[in-house]
PDB file of C-alpha atoms in Angstrom:
ATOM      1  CA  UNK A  36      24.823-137.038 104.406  1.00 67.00           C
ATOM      2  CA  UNK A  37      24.090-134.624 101.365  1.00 86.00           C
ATOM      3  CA  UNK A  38      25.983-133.631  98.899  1.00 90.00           C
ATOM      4  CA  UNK A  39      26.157-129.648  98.640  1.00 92.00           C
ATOM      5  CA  UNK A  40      24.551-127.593  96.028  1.00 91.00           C
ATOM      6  CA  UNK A  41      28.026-126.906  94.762  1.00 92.00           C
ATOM      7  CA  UNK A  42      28.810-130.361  93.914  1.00 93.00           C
ATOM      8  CA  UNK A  43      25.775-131.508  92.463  1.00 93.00           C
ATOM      9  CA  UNK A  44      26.022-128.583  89.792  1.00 93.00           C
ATOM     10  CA  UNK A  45      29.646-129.547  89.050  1.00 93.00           C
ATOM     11  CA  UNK A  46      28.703-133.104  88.470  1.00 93.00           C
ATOM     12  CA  UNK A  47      25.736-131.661  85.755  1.00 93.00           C
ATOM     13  CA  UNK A  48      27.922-129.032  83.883  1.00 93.00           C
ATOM     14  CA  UNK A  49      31.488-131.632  83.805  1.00 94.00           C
ATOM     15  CA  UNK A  50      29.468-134.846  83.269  1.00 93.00           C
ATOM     16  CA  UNK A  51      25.957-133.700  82.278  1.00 90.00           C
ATOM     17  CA  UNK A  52      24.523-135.936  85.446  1.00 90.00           C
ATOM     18  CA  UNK A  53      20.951-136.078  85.110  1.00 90.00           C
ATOM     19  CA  UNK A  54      20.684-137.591  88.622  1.00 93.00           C
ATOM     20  CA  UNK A  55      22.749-134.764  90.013  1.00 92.00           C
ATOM     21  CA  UNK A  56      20.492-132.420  88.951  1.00 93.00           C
ATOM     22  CA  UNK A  57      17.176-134.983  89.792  1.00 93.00           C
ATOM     23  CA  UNK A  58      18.744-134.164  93.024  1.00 94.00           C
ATOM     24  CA  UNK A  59      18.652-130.534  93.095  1.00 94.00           C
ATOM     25  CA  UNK A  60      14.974-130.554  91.906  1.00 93.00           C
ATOM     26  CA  UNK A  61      14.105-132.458  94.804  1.00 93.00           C
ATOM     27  CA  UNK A  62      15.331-130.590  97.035  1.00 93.00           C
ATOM     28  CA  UNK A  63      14.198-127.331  96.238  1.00 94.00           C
ATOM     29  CA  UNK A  64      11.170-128.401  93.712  1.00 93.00           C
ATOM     30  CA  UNK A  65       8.845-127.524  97.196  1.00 92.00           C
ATOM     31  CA  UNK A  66       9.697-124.269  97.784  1.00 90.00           C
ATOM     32  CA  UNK A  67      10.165-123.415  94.305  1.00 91.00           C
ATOM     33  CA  UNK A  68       6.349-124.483  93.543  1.00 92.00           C
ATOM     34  CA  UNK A  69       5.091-122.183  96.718  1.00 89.00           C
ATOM     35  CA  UNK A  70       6.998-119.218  95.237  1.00 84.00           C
ATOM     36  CA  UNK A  71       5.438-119.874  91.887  1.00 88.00           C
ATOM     37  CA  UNK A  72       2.115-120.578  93.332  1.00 87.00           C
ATOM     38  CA  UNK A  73       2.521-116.656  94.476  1.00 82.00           C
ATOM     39  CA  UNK A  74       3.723-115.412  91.250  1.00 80.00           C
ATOM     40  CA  UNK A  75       0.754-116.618  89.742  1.00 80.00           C
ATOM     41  CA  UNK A  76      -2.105-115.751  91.871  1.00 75.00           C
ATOM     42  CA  UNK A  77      -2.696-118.988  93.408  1.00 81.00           C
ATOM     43  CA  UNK A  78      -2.914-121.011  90.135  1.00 84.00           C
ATOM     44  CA  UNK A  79      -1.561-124.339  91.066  1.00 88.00           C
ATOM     45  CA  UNK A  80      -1.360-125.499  87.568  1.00 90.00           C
ATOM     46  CA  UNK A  81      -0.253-122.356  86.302  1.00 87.00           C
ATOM     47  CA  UNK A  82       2.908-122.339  89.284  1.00 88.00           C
ATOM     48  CA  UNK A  83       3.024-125.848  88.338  1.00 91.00           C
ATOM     49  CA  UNK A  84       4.050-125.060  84.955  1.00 91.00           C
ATOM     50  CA  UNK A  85       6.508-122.061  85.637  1.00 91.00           C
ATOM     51  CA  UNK A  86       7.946-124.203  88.298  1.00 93.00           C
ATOM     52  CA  UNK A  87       8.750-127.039  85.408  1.00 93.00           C
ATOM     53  CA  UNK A  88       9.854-124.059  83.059  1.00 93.00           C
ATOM     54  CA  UNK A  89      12.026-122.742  85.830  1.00 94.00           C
ATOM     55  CA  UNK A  90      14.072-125.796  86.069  1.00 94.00           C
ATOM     56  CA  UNK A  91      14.045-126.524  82.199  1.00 93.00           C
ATOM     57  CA  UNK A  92      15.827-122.951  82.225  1.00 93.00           C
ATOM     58  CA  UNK A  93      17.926-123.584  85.067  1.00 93.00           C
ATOM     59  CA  UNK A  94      19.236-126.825  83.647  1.00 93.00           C
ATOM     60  CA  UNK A  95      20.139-125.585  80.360  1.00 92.00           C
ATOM     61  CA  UNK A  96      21.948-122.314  81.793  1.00 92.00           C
ATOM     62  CA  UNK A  97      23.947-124.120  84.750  1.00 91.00           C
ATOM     63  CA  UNK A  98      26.948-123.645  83.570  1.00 89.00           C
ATOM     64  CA  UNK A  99      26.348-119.842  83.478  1.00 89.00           C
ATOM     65  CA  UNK A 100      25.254-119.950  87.483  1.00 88.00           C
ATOM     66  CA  UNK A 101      28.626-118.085  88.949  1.00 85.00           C
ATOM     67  CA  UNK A 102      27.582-118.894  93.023  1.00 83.00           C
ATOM     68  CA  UNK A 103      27.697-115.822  93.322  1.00 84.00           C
ATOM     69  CA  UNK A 104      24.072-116.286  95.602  1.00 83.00           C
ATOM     70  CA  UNK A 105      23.078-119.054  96.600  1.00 88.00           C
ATOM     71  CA  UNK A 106      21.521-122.104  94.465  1.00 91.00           C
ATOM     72  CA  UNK A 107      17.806-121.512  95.912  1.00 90.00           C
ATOM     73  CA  UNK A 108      18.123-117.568  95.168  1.00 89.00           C
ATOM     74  CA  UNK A 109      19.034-118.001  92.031  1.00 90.00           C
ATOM     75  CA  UNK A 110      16.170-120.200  90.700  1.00 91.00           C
ATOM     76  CA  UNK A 111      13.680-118.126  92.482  1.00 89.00           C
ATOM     77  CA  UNK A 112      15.213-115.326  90.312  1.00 89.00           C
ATOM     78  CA  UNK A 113      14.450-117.396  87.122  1.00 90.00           C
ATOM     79  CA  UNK A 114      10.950-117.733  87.983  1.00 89.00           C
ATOM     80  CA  UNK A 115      10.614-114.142  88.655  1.00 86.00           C
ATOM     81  CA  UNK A 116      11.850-113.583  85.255  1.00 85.00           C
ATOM     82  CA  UNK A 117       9.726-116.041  83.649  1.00 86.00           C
ATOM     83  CA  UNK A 118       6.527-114.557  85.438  1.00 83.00           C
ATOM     84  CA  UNK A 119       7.451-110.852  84.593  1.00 79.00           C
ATOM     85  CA  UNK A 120       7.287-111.889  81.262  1.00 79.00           C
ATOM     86  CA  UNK A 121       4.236-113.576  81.532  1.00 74.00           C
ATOM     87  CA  UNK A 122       2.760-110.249  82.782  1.00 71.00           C
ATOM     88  CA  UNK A 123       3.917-108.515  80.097  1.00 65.00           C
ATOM     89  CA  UNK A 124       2.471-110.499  77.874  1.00 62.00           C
ATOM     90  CA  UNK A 125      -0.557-110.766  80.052  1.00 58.00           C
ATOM     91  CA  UNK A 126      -0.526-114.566  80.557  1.00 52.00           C
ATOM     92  CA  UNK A 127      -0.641-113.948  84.095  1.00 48.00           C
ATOM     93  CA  UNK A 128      -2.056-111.318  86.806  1.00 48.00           C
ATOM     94  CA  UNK A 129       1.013-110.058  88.506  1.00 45.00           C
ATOM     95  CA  UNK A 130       0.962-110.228  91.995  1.00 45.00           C
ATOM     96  CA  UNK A 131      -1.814-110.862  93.828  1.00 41.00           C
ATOM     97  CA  UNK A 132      -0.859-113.158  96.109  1.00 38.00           C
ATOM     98  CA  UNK A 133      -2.975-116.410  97.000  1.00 38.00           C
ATOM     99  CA  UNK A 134      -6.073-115.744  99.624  1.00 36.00           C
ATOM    100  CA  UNK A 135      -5.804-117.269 102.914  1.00 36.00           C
ATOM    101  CA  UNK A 136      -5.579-120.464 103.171  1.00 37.00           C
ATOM    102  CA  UNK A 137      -8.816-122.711 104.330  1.00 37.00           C
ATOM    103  CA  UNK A 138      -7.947-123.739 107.583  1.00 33.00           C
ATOM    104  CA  UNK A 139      -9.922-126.776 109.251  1.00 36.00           C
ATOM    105  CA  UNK A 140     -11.571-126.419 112.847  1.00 35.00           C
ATOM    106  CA  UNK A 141      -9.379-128.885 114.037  1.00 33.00           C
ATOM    107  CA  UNK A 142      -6.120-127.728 113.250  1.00 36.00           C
ATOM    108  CA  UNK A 143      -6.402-124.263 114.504  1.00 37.00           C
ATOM    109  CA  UNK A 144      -8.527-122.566 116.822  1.00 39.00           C
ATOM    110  CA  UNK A 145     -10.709-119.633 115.718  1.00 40.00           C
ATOM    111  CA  UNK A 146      -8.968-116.908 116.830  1.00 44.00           C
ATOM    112  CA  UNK A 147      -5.844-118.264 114.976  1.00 47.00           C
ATOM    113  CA  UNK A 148      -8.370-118.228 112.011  1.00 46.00           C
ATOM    114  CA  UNK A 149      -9.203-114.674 112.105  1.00 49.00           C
ATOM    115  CA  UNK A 150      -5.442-113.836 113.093  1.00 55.00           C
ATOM    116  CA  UNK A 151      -4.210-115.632 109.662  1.00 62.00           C
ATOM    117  CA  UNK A 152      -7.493-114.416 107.777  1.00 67.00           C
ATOM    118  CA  UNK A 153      -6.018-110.995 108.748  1.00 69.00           C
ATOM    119  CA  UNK A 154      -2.624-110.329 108.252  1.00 73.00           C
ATOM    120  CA  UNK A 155      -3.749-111.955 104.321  1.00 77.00           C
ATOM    121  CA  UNK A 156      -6.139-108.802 104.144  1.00 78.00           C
ATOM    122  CA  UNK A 157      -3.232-106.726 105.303  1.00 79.00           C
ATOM    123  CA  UNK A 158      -0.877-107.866 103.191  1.00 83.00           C
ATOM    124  CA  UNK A 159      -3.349-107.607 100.572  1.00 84.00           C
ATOM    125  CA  UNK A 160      -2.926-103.487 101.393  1.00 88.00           C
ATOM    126  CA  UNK A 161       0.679-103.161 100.529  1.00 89.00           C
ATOM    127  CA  UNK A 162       2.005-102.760  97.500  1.00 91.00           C
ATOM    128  CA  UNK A 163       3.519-105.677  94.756  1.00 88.00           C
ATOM    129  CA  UNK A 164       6.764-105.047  96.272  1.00 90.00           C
ATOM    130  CA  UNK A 165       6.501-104.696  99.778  1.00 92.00           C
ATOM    131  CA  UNK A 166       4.598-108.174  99.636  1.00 89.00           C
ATOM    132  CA  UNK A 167       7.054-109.988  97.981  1.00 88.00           C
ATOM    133  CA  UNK A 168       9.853-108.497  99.644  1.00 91.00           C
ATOM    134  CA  UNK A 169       7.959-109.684 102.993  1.00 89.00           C
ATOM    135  CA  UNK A 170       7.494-112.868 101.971  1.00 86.00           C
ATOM    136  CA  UNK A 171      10.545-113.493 100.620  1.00 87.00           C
ATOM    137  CA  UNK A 172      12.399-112.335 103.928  1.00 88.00           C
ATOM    138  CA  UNK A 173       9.918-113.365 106.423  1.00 84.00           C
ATOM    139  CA  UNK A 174       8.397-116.666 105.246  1.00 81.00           C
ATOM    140  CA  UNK A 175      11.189-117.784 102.832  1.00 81.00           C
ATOM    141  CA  UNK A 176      13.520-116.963 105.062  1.00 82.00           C
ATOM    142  CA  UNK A 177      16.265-114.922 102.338  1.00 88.00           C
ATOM    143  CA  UNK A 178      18.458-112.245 103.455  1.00 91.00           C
ATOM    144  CA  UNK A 179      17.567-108.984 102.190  1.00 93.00           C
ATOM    145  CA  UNK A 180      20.765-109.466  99.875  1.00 93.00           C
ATOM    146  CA  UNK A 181      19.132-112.507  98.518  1.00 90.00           C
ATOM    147  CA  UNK A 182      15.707-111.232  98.220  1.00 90.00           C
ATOM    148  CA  UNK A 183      16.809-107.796  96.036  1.00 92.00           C
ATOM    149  CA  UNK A 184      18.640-110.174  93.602  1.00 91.00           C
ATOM    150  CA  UNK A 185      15.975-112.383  93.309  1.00 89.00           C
ATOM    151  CA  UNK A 186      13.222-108.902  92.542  1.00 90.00           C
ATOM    152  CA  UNK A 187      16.130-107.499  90.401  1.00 92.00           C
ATOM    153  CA  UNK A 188      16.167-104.530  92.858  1.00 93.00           C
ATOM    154  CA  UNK A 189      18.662-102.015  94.293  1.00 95.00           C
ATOM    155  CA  UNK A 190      19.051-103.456  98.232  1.00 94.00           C
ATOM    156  CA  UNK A 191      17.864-100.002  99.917  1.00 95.00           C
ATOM    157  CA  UNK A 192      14.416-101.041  97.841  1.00 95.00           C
ATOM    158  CA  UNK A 193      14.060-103.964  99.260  1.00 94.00           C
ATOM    159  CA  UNK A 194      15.006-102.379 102.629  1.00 95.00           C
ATOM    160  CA  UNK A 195      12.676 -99.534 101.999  1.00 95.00           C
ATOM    161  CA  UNK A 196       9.607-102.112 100.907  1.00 94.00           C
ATOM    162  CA  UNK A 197      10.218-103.957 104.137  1.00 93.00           C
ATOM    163  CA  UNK A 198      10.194-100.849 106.654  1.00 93.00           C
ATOM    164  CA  UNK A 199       6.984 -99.348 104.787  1.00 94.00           C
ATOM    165  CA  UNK A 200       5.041-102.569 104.463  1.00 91.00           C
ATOM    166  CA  UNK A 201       6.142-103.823 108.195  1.00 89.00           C
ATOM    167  CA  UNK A 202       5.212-100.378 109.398  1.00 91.00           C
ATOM    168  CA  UNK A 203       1.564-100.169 107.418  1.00 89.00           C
ATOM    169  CA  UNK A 204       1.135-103.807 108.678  1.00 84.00           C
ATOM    170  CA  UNK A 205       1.658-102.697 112.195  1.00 84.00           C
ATOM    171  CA  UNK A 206      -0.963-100.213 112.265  1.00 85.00           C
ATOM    172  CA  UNK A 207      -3.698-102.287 110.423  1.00 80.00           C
ATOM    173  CA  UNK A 208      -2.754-105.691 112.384  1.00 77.00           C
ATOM    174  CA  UNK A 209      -2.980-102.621 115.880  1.00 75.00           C
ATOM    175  CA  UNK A 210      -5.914-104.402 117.086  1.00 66.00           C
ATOM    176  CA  UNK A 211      -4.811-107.495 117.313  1.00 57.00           C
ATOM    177  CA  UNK A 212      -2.073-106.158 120.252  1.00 52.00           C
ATOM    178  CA  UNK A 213      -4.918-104.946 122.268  1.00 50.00           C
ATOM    179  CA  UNK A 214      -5.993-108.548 122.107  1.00 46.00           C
ATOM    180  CA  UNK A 215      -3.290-110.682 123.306  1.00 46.00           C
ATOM    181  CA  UNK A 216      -3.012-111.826 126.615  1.00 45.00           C
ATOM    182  CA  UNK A 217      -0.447-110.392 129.128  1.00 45.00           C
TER     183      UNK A 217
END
């Protein structure tokens, strides 16, 4: 059985647990690294280190976290920090989210190769902010709640980057619906 989010942080700000919190990197040290891995262009080592500097942050400012969001929205929101400031300081190029991924010939068949290969080029079409609102509500899987406090954004933003990009990705990704069997 695992022991919530909720108690694990209690157990690190009352007793300063370091296996508590081990427990919390664990489990979100994954996701956390794929998220950084898009902040930074692809740049494993790069993500690697904001993912390290994330939780560094994290664990010293626990006892400010209010649960107000949840645990996982929260970090992601101290990496976005950490990355904007990067950019501003030019450590990083901001957003340009990590080409397609090299997929071998016998995982996936061709067509699901061109199909991924793709929506990548059509996401690479939309703006900084309707990609990572996408991504964050579509293949991270946060509410749109979650995803506008993690990009520091009014919710109707994030609401208005998903309708523009999901419509601009329908019409580019057009001729793929002509394709699919019936």
């Amino acid at each position: 059985m695992s022991v919530p989010d909720q108690e694990l942080i209690a157990r690190v700000v009352n007793r300063k647990d370091q296996h508590a919190f081990a427990q919390l990197v664990l489990r979100y040290q994954s996701q956390l690294r794929t998220w950084a891995r898009r902040l930074c262009n692809g740049d494993t080592h790069l993500a690697d280190d904001l993912a390290q500097e994330t939780f560094m942050k994290a664990y010293a400012a626990l006892g400010a976290f209010r649960a107000e969001s949840k645990f996982s929205t929260w970090l992601y929101r101290i990496a976005f920090n950490i990355a904007a400031n990067r950019w501003r300081a030019k450590k990083i190029e901001w957003c340009e989210l990590d080409e397609n991924e090299e997929v071998e010939a016998d995982q996936c068949a061709l067509q699901q190769f061109h199909a991924r290969k793709d929506v990548e080029a059509a996401m690479q079409t939309l703006s900084a902010g309707q990609q990572l609102a996408i991504r964050l509500c579509f293949e991270d899987g946060f509410s749109h709640e979650e995803a506008a406090t993690i990009m520091g954004i009014p919710l109707g933003t994030v609401k208005t980057h998903i309708n523009r990009g999901k419509q601009k990705l329908q019409t580019l990704l057009s001729s793929w619906q002509d394709a699919l069997p019936e």
